[in-house]
Short mmCIF file of N, CA and C in Angstrom, two decimals:
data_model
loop_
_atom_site.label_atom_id
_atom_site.label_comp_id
_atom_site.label_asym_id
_atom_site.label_seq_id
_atom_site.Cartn_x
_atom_site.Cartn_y
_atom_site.Cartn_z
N UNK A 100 -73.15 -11.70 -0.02
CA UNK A 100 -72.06 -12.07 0.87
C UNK A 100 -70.75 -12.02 0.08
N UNK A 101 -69.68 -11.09 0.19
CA UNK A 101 -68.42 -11.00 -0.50
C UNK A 101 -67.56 -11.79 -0.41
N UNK A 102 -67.41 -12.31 0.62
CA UNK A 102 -66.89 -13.98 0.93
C UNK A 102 -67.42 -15.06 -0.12
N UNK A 103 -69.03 -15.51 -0.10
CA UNK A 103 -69.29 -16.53 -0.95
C UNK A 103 -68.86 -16.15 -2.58
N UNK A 104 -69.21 -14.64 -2.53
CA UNK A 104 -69.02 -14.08 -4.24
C UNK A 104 -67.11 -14.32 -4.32
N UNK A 105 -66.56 -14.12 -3.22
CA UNK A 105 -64.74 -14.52 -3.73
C UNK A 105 -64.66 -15.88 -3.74
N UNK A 106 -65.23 -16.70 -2.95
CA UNK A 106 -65.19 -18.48 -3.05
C UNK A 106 -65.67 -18.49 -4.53
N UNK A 107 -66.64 -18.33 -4.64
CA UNK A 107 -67.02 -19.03 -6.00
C UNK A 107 -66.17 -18.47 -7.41
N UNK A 108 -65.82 -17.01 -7.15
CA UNK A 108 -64.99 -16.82 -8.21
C UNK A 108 -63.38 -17.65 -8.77
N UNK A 109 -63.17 -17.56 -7.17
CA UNK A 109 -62.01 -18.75 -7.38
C UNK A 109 -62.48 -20.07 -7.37
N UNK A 110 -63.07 -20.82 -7.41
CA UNK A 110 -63.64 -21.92 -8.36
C UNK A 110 -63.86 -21.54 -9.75
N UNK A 111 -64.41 -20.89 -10.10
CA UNK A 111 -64.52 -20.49 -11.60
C UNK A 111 -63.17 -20.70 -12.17
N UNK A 112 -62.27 -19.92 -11.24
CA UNK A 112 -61.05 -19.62 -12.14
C UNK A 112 -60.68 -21.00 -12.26
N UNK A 113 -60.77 -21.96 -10.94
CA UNK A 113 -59.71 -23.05 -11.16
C UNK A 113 -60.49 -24.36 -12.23
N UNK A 114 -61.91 -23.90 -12.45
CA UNK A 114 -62.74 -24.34 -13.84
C UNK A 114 -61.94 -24.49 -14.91
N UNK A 115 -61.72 -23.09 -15.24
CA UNK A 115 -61.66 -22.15 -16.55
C UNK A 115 -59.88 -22.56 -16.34
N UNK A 116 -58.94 -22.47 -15.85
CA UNK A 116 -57.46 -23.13 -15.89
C UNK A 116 -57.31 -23.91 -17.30
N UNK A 117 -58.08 -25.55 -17.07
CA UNK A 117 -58.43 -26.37 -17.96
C UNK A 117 -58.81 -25.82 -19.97
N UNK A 118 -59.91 -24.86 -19.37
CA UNK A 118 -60.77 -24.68 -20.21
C UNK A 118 -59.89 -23.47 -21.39
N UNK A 119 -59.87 -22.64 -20.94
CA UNK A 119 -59.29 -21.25 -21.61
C UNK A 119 -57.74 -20.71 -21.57
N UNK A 120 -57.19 -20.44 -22.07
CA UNK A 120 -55.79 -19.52 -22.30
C UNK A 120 -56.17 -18.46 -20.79
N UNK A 121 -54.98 -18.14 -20.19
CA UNK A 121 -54.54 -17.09 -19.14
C UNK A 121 -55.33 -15.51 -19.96
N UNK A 122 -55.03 -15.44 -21.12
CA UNK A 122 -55.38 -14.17 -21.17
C UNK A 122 -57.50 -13.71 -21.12
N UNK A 123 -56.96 -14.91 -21.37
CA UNK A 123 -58.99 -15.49 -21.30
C UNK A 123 -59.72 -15.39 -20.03
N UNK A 124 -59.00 -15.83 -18.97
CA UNK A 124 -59.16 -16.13 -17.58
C UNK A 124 -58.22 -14.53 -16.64
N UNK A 125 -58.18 -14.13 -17.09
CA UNK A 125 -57.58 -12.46 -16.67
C UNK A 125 -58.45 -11.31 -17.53
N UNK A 126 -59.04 -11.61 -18.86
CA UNK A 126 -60.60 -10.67 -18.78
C UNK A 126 -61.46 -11.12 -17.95
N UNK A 127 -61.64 -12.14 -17.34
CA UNK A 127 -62.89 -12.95 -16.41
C UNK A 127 -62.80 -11.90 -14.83
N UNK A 128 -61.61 -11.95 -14.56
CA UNK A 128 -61.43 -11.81 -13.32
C UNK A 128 -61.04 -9.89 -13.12
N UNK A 129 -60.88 -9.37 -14.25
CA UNK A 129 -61.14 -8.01 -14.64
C UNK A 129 -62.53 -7.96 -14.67
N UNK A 130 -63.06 -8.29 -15.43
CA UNK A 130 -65.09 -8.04 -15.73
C UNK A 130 -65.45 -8.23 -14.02
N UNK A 131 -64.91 -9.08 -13.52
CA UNK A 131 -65.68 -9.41 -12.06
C UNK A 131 -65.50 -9.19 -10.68
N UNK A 132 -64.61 -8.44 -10.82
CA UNK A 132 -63.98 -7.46 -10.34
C UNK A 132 -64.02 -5.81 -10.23
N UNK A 133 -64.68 -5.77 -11.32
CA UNK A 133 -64.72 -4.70 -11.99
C UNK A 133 -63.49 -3.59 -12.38
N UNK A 134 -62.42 -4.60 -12.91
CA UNK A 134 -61.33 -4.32 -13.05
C UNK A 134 -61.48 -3.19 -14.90
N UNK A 135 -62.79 -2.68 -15.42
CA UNK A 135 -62.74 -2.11 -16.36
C UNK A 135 -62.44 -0.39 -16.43
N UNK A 136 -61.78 0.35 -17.52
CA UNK A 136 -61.46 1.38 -17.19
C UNK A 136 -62.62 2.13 -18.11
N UNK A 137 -64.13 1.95 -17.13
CA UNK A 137 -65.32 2.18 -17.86
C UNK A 137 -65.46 4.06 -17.12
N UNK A 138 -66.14 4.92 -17.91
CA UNK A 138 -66.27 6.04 -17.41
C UNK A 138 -67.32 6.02 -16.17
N UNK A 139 -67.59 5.08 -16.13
CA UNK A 139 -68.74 4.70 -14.76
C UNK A 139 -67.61 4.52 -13.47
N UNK A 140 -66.55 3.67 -13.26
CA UNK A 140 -65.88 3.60 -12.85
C UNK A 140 -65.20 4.57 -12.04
N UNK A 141 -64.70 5.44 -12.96
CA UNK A 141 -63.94 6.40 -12.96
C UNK A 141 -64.40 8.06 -12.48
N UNK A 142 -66.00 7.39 -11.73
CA UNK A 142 -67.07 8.10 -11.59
C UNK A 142 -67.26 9.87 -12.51
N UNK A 143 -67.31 9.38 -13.92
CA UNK A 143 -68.24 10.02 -14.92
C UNK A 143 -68.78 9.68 -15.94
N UNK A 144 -69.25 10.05 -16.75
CA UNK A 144 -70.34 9.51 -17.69
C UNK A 144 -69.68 9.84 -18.77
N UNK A 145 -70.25 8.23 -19.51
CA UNK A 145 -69.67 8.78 -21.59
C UNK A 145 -70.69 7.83 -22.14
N UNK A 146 -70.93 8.18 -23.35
CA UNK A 146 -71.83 6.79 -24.01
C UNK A 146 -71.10 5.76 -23.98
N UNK A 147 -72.08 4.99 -24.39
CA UNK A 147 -71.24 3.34 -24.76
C UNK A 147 -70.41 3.38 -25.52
N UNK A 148 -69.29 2.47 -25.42
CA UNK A 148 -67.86 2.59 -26.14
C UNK A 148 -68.55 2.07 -27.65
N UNK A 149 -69.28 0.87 -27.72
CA UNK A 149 -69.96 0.08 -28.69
C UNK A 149 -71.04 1.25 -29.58
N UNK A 150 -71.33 2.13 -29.17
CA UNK A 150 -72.11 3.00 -29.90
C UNK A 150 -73.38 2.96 -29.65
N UNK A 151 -74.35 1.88 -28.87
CA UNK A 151 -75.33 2.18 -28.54
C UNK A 151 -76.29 3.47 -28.23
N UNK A 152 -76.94 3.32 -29.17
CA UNK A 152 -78.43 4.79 -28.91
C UNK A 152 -78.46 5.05 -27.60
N UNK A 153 -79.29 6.21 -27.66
CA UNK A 153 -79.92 7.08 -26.30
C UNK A 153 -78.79 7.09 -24.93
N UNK A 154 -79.44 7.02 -23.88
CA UNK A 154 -78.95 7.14 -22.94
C UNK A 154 -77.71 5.90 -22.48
N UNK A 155 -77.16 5.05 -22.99
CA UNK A 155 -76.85 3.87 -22.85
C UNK A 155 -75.10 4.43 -22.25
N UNK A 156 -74.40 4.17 -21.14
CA UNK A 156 -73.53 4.64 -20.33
C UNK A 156 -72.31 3.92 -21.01
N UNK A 157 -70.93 4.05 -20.50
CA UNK A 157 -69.55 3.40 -20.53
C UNK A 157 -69.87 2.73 -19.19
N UNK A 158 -70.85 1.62 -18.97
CA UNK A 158 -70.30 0.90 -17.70
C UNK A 158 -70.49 -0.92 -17.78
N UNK A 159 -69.86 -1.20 -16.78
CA UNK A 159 -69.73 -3.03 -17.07
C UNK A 159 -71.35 -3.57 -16.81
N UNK A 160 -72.01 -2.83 -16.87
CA UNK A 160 -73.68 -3.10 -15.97
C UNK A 160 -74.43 -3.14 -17.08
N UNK A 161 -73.95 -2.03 -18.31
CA UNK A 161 -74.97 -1.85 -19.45
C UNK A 161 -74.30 -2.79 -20.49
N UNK A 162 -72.76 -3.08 -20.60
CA UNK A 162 -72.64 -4.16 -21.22
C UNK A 162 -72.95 -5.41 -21.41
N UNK A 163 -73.32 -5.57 -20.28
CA UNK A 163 -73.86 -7.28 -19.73
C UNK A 163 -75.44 -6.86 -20.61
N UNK A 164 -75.78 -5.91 -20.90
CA UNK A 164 -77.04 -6.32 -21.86
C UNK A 164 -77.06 -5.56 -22.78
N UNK A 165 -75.81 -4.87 -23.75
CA UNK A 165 -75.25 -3.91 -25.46
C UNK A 165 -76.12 -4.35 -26.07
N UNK A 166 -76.28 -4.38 -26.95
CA UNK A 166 -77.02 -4.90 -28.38
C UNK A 166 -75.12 -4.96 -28.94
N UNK A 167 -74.65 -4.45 -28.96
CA UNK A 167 -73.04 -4.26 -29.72
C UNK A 167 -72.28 -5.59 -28.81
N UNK A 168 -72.57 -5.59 -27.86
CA UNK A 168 -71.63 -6.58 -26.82
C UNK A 168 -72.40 -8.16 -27.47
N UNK A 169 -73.40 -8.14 -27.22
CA UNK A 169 -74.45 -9.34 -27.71
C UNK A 169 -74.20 -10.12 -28.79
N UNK A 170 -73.37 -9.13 -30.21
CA UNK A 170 -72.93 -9.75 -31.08
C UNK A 170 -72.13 -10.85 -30.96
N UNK A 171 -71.22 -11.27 -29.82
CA UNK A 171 -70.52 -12.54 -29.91
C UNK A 171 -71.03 -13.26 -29.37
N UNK A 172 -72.26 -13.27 -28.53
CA UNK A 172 -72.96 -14.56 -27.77
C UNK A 172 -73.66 -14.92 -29.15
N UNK A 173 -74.45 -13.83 -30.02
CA UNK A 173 -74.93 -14.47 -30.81
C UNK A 173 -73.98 -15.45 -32.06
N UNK A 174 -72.84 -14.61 -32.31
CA UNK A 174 -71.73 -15.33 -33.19
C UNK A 174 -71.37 -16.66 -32.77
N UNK A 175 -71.12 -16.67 -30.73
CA UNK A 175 -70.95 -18.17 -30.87
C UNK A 175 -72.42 -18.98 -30.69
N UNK A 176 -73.06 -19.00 -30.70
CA UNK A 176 -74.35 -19.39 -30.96
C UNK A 176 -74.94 -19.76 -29.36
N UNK A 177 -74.85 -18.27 -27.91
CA UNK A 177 -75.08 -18.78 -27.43
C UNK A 177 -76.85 -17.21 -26.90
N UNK A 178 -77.23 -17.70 -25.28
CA UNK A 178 -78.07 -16.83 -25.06
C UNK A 178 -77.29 -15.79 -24.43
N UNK A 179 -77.33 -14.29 -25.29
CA UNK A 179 -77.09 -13.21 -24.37
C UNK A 179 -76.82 -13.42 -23.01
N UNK A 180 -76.47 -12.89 -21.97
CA UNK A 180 -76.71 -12.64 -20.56
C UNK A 180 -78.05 -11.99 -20.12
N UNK A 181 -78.67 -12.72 -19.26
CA UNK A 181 -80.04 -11.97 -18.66
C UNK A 181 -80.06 -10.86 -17.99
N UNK A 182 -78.61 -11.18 -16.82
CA UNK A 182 -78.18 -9.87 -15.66
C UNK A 182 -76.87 -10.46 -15.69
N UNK A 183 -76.55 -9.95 -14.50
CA UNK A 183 -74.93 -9.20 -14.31
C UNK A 183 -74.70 -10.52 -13.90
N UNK A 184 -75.12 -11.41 -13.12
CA UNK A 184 -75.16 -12.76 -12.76
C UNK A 184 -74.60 -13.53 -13.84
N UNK A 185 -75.19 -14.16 -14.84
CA UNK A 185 -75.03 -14.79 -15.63
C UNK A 185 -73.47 -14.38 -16.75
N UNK A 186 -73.83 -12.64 -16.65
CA UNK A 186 -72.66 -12.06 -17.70
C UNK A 186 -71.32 -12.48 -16.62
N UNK A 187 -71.52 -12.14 -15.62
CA UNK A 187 -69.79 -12.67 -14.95
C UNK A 187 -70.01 -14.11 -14.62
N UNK A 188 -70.77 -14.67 -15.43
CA UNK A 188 -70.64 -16.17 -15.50
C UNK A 188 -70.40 -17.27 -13.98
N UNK A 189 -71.18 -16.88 -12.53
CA UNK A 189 -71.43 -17.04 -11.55
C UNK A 189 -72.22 -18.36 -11.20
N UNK A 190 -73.02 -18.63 -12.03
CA UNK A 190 -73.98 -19.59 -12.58
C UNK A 190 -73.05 -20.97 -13.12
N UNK A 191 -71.89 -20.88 -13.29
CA UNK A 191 -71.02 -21.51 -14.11
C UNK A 191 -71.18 -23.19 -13.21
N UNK A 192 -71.95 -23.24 -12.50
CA UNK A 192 -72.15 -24.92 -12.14
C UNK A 192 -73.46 -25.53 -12.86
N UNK A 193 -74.19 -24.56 -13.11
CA UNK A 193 -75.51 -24.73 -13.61
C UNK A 193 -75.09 -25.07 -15.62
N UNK A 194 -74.08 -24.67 -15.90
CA UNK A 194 -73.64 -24.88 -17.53
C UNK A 194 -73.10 -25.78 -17.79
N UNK A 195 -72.71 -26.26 -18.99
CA UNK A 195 -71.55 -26.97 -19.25
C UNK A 195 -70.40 -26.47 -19.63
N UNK A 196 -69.13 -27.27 -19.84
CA UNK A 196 -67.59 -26.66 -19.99
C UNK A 196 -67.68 -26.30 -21.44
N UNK A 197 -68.58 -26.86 -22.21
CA UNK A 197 -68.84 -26.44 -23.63
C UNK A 197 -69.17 -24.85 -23.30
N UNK A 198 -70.41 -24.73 -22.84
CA UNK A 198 -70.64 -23.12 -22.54
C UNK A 198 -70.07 -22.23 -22.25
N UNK A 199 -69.20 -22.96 -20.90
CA UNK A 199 -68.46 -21.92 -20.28
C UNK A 199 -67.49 -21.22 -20.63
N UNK A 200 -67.04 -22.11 -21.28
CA UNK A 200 -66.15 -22.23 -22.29
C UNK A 200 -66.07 -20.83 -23.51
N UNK A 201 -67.60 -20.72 -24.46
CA UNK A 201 -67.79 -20.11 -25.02
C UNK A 201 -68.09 -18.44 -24.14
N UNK A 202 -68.47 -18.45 -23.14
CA UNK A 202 -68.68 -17.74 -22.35
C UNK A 202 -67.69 -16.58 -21.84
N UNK A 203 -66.48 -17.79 -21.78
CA UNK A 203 -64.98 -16.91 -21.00
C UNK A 203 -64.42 -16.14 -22.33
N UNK A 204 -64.70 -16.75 -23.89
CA UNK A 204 -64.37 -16.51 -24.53
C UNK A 204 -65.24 -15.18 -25.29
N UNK A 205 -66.35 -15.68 -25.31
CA UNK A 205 -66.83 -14.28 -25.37
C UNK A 205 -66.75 -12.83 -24.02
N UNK A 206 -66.91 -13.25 -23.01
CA UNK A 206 -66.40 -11.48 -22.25
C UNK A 206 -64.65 -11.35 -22.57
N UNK A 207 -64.08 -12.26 -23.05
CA UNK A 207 -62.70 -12.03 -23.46
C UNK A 207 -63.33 -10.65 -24.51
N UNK A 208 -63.83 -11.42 -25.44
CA UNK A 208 -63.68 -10.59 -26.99
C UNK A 208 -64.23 -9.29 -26.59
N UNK A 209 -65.17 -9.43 -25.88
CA UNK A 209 -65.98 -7.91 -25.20
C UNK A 209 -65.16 -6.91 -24.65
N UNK A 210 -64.39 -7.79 -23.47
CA UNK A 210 -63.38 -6.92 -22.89
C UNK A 210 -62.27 -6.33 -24.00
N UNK A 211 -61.76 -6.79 -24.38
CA UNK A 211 -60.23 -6.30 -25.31
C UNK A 211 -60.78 -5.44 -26.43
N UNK A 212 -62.09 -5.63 -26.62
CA UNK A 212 -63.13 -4.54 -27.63
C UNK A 212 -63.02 -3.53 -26.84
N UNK A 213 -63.66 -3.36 -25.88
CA UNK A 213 -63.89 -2.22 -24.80
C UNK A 213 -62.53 -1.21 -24.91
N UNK A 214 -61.77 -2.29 -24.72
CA UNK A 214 -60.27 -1.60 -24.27
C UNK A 214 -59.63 -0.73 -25.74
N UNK A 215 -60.08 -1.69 -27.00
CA UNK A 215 -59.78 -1.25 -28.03
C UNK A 215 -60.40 0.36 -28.55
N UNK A 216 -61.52 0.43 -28.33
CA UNK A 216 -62.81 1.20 -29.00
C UNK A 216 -62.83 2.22 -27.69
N UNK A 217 -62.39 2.42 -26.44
CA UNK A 217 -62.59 3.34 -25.65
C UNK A 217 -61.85 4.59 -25.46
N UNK A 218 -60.94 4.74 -26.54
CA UNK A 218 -60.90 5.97 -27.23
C UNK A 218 -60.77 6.23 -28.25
N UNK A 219 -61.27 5.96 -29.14
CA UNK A 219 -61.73 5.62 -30.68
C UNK A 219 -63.26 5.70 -30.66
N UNK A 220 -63.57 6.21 -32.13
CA UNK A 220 -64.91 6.42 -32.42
C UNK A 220 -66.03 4.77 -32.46
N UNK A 221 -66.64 5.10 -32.06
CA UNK A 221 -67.62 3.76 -32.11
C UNK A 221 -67.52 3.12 -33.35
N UNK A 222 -66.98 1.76 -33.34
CA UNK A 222 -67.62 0.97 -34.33
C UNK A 222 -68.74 0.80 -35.21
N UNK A 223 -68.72 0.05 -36.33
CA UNK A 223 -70.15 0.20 -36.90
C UNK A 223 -70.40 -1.28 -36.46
N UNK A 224 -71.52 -1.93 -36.51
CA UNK A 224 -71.84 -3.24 -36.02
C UNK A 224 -71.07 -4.08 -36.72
N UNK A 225 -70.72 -4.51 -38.38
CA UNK A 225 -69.70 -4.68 -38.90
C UNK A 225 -68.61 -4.86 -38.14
N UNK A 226 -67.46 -4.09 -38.14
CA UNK A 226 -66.93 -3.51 -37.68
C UNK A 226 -66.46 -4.41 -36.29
N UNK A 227 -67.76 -4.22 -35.68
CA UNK A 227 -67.13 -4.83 -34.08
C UNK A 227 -67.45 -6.37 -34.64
N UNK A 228 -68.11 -6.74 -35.50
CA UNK A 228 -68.44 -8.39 -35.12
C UNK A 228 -67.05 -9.06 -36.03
N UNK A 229 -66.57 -8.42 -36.88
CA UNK A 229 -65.33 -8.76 -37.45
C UNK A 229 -63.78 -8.79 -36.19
N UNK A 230 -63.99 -7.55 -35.48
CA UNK A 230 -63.18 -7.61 -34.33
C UNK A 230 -63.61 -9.16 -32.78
N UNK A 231 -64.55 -9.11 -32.96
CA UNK A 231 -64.91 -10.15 -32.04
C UNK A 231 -64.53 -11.21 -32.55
N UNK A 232 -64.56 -11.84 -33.95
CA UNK A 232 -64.28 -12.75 -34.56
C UNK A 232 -62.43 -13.34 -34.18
N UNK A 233 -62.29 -12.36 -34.64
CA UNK A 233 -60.41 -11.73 -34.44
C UNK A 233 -60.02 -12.64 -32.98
N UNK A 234 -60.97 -11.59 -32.05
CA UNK A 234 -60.09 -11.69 -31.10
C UNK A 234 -60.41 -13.21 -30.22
N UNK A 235 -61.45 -13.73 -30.81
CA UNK A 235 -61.63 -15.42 -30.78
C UNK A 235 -61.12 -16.47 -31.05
N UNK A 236 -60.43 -15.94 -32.13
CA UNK A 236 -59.14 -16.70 -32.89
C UNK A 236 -58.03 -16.34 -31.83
N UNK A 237 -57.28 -15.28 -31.70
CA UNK A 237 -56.63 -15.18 -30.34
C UNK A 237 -56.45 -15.72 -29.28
N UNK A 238 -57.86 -15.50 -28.68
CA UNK A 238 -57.73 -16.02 -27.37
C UNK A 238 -57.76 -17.79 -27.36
N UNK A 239 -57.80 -18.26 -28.56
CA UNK A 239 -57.67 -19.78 -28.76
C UNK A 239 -56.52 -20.54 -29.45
N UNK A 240 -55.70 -19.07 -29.93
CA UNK A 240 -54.57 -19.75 -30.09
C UNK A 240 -53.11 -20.76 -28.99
N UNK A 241 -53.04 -21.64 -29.95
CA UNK A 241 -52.35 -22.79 -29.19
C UNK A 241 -53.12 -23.62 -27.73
N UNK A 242 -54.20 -23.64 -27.81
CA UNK A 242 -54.97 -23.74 -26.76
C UNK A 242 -56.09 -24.60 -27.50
N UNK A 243 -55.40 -26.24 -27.18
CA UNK A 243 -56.25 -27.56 -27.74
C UNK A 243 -58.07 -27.41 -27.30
N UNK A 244 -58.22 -27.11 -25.98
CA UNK A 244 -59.23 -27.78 -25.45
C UNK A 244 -60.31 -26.32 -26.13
N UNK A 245 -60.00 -25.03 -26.13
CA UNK A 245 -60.88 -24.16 -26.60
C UNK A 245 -60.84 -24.03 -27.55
N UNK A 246 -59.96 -24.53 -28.51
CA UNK A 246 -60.17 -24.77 -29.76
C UNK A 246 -61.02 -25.08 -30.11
N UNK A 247 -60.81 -26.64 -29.63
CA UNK A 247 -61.96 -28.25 -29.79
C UNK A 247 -63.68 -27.41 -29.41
N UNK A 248 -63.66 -26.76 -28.49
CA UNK A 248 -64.89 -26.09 -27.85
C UNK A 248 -65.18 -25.20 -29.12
N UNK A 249 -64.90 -24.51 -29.67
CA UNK A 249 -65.38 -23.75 -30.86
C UNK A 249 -66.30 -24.93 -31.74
N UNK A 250 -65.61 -25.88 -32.46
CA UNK A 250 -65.74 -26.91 -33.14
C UNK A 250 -66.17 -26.10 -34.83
N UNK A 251 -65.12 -25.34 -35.03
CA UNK A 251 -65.76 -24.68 -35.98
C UNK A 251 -64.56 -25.33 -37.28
N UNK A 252 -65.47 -25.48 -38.05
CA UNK A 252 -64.49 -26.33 -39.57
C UNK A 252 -63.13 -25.39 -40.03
N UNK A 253 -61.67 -25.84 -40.02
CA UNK A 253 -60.96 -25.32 -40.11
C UNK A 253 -60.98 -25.12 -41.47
N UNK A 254 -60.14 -23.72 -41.55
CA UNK A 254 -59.67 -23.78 -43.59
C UNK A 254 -61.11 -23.27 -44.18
N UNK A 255 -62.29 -23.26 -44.20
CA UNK A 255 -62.98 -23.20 -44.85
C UNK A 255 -63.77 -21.89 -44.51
N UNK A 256 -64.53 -21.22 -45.36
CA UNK A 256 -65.21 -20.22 -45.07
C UNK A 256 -66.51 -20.67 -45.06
N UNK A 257 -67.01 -19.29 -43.73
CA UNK A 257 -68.25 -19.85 -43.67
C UNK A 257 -69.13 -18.63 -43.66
N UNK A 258 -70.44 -18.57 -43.69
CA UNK A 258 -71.16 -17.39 -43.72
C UNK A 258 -71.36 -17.21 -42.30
N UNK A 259 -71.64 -15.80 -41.50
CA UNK A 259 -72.49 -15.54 -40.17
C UNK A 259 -72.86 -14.45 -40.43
N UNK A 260 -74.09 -14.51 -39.54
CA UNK A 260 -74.78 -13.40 -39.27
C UNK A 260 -75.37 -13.00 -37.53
N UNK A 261 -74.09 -12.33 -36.86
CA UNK A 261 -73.71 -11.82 -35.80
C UNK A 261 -75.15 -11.53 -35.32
N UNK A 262 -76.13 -11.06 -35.87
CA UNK A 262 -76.96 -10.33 -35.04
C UNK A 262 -77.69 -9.50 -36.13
N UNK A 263 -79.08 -9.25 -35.64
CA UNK A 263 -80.29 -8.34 -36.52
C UNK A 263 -79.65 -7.35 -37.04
N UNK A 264 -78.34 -6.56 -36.26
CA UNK A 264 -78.03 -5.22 -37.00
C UNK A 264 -76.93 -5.24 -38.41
N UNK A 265 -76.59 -6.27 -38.59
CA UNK A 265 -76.34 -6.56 -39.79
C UNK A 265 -77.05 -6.45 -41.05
N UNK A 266 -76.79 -5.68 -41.93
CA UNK A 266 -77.61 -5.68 -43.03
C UNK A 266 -77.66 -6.76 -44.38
N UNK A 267 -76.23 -7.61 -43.75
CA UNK A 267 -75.84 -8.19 -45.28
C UNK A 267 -75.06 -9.38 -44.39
N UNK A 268 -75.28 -10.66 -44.84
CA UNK A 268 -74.44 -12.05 -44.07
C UNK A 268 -73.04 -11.59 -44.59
N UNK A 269 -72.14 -11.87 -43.69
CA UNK A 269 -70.62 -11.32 -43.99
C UNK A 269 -69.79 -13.07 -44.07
N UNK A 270 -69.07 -12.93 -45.29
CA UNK A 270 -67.93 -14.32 -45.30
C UNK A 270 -66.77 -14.11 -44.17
N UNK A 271 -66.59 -15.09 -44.04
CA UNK A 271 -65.55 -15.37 -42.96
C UNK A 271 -64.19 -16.26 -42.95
N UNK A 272 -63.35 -16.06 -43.36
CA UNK A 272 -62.38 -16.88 -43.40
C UNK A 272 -61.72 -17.45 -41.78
N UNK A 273 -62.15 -18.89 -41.41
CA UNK A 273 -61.64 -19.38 -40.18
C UNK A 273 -60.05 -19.68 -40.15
N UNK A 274 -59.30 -19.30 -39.10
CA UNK A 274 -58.10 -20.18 -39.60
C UNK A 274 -57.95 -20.84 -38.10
N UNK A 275 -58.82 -20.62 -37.41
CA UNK A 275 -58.34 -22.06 -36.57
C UNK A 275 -57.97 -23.10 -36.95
N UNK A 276 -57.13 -23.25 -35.36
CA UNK A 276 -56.01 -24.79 -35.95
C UNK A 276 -54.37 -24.16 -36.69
N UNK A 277 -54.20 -23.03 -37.02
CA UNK A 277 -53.02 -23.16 -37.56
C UNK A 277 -52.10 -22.27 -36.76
N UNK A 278 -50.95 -23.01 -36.70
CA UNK A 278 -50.23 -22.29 -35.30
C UNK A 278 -48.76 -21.55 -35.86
#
């Protein structure tokens, strides 16, 4: 029903107001919308912007389950998306504002990747989980409450390991918190 799917999106948004920075809450409503300038879209075919093997398309359908996109659910320590449901974050009564939170913030980092890398050569997994990192810090700058939602120790470095395709734990210098 396109009616209930626009009601609930605008609840989401007026959720996420609180929760996330504008630019955070304008990838949300791009992803769900399908406001992406994916070659699926644009009705033709390209591989994945992220570099994914075999047959794997430029569309918002195969992102919701990348192995390359996945890297920031796993960075913020949450579960992938199952389906398209969960990835445009629809479910968002069933979570908490902690999650959702991490949630808006990760299809942020996904989206502005996409946008970055979609005419540019694929990333190496590296590569994109250092950019996801980036653009996390971004989308939380000056923005108390998603800050606080990270809860990640300011000033200090820490080790992560984004995901299996990493070959080597990468250091990280956080600078959340400094404005």
């Amino acid at each position: 029903n396109p009616r209930a799917a626009a009601d609930r999106v605008i609840e989401l948004m007026g959720v996420l107001t609180k929760l996330v920075n504008i630019n955070v809450r304008a990838a949300v409503v791009r992803t769900v919308w399908n406001g992406w300038c994916t070659a699926r879209r644009f009705q033709g075919t390209q591989p994945c912007t992220f570099g994914c093997p075999g047959r794997a398309e430029d569309s918002i359908e195969h992102y919701a389950h990348c192995k390359g996109a996945h890297l920031i659910f796993t960075y913020l320590g949450l579960a992938p998306p199952t389906c398209l449901y969960t990835f445009f974050m629809l479910h968002f009564r069933q979570i908490s504002e902690h999650e959702l939170t991490l949630r808006a913030l990760s299809l942020y980092s996904i989206y502005t990747a996409h946008c970055h890398y979609r005419q540019r050569e694929a990333p190496t997994p590296e590569g994109l989980a250092d950019f996801f990192h980036d653009k996390v810090r971004v989308a939380t700058w000056r923005h108390k409450q998603s800050t606080a939602t990270l809860n990640f120790p300011s000033r200090k470095s820490i080790i992560i390991q984004p995901a299996r395709l990493l070959t080597r734990p990468m250091r990280v210098r956080l600078a959340v918190g400094q404005g």
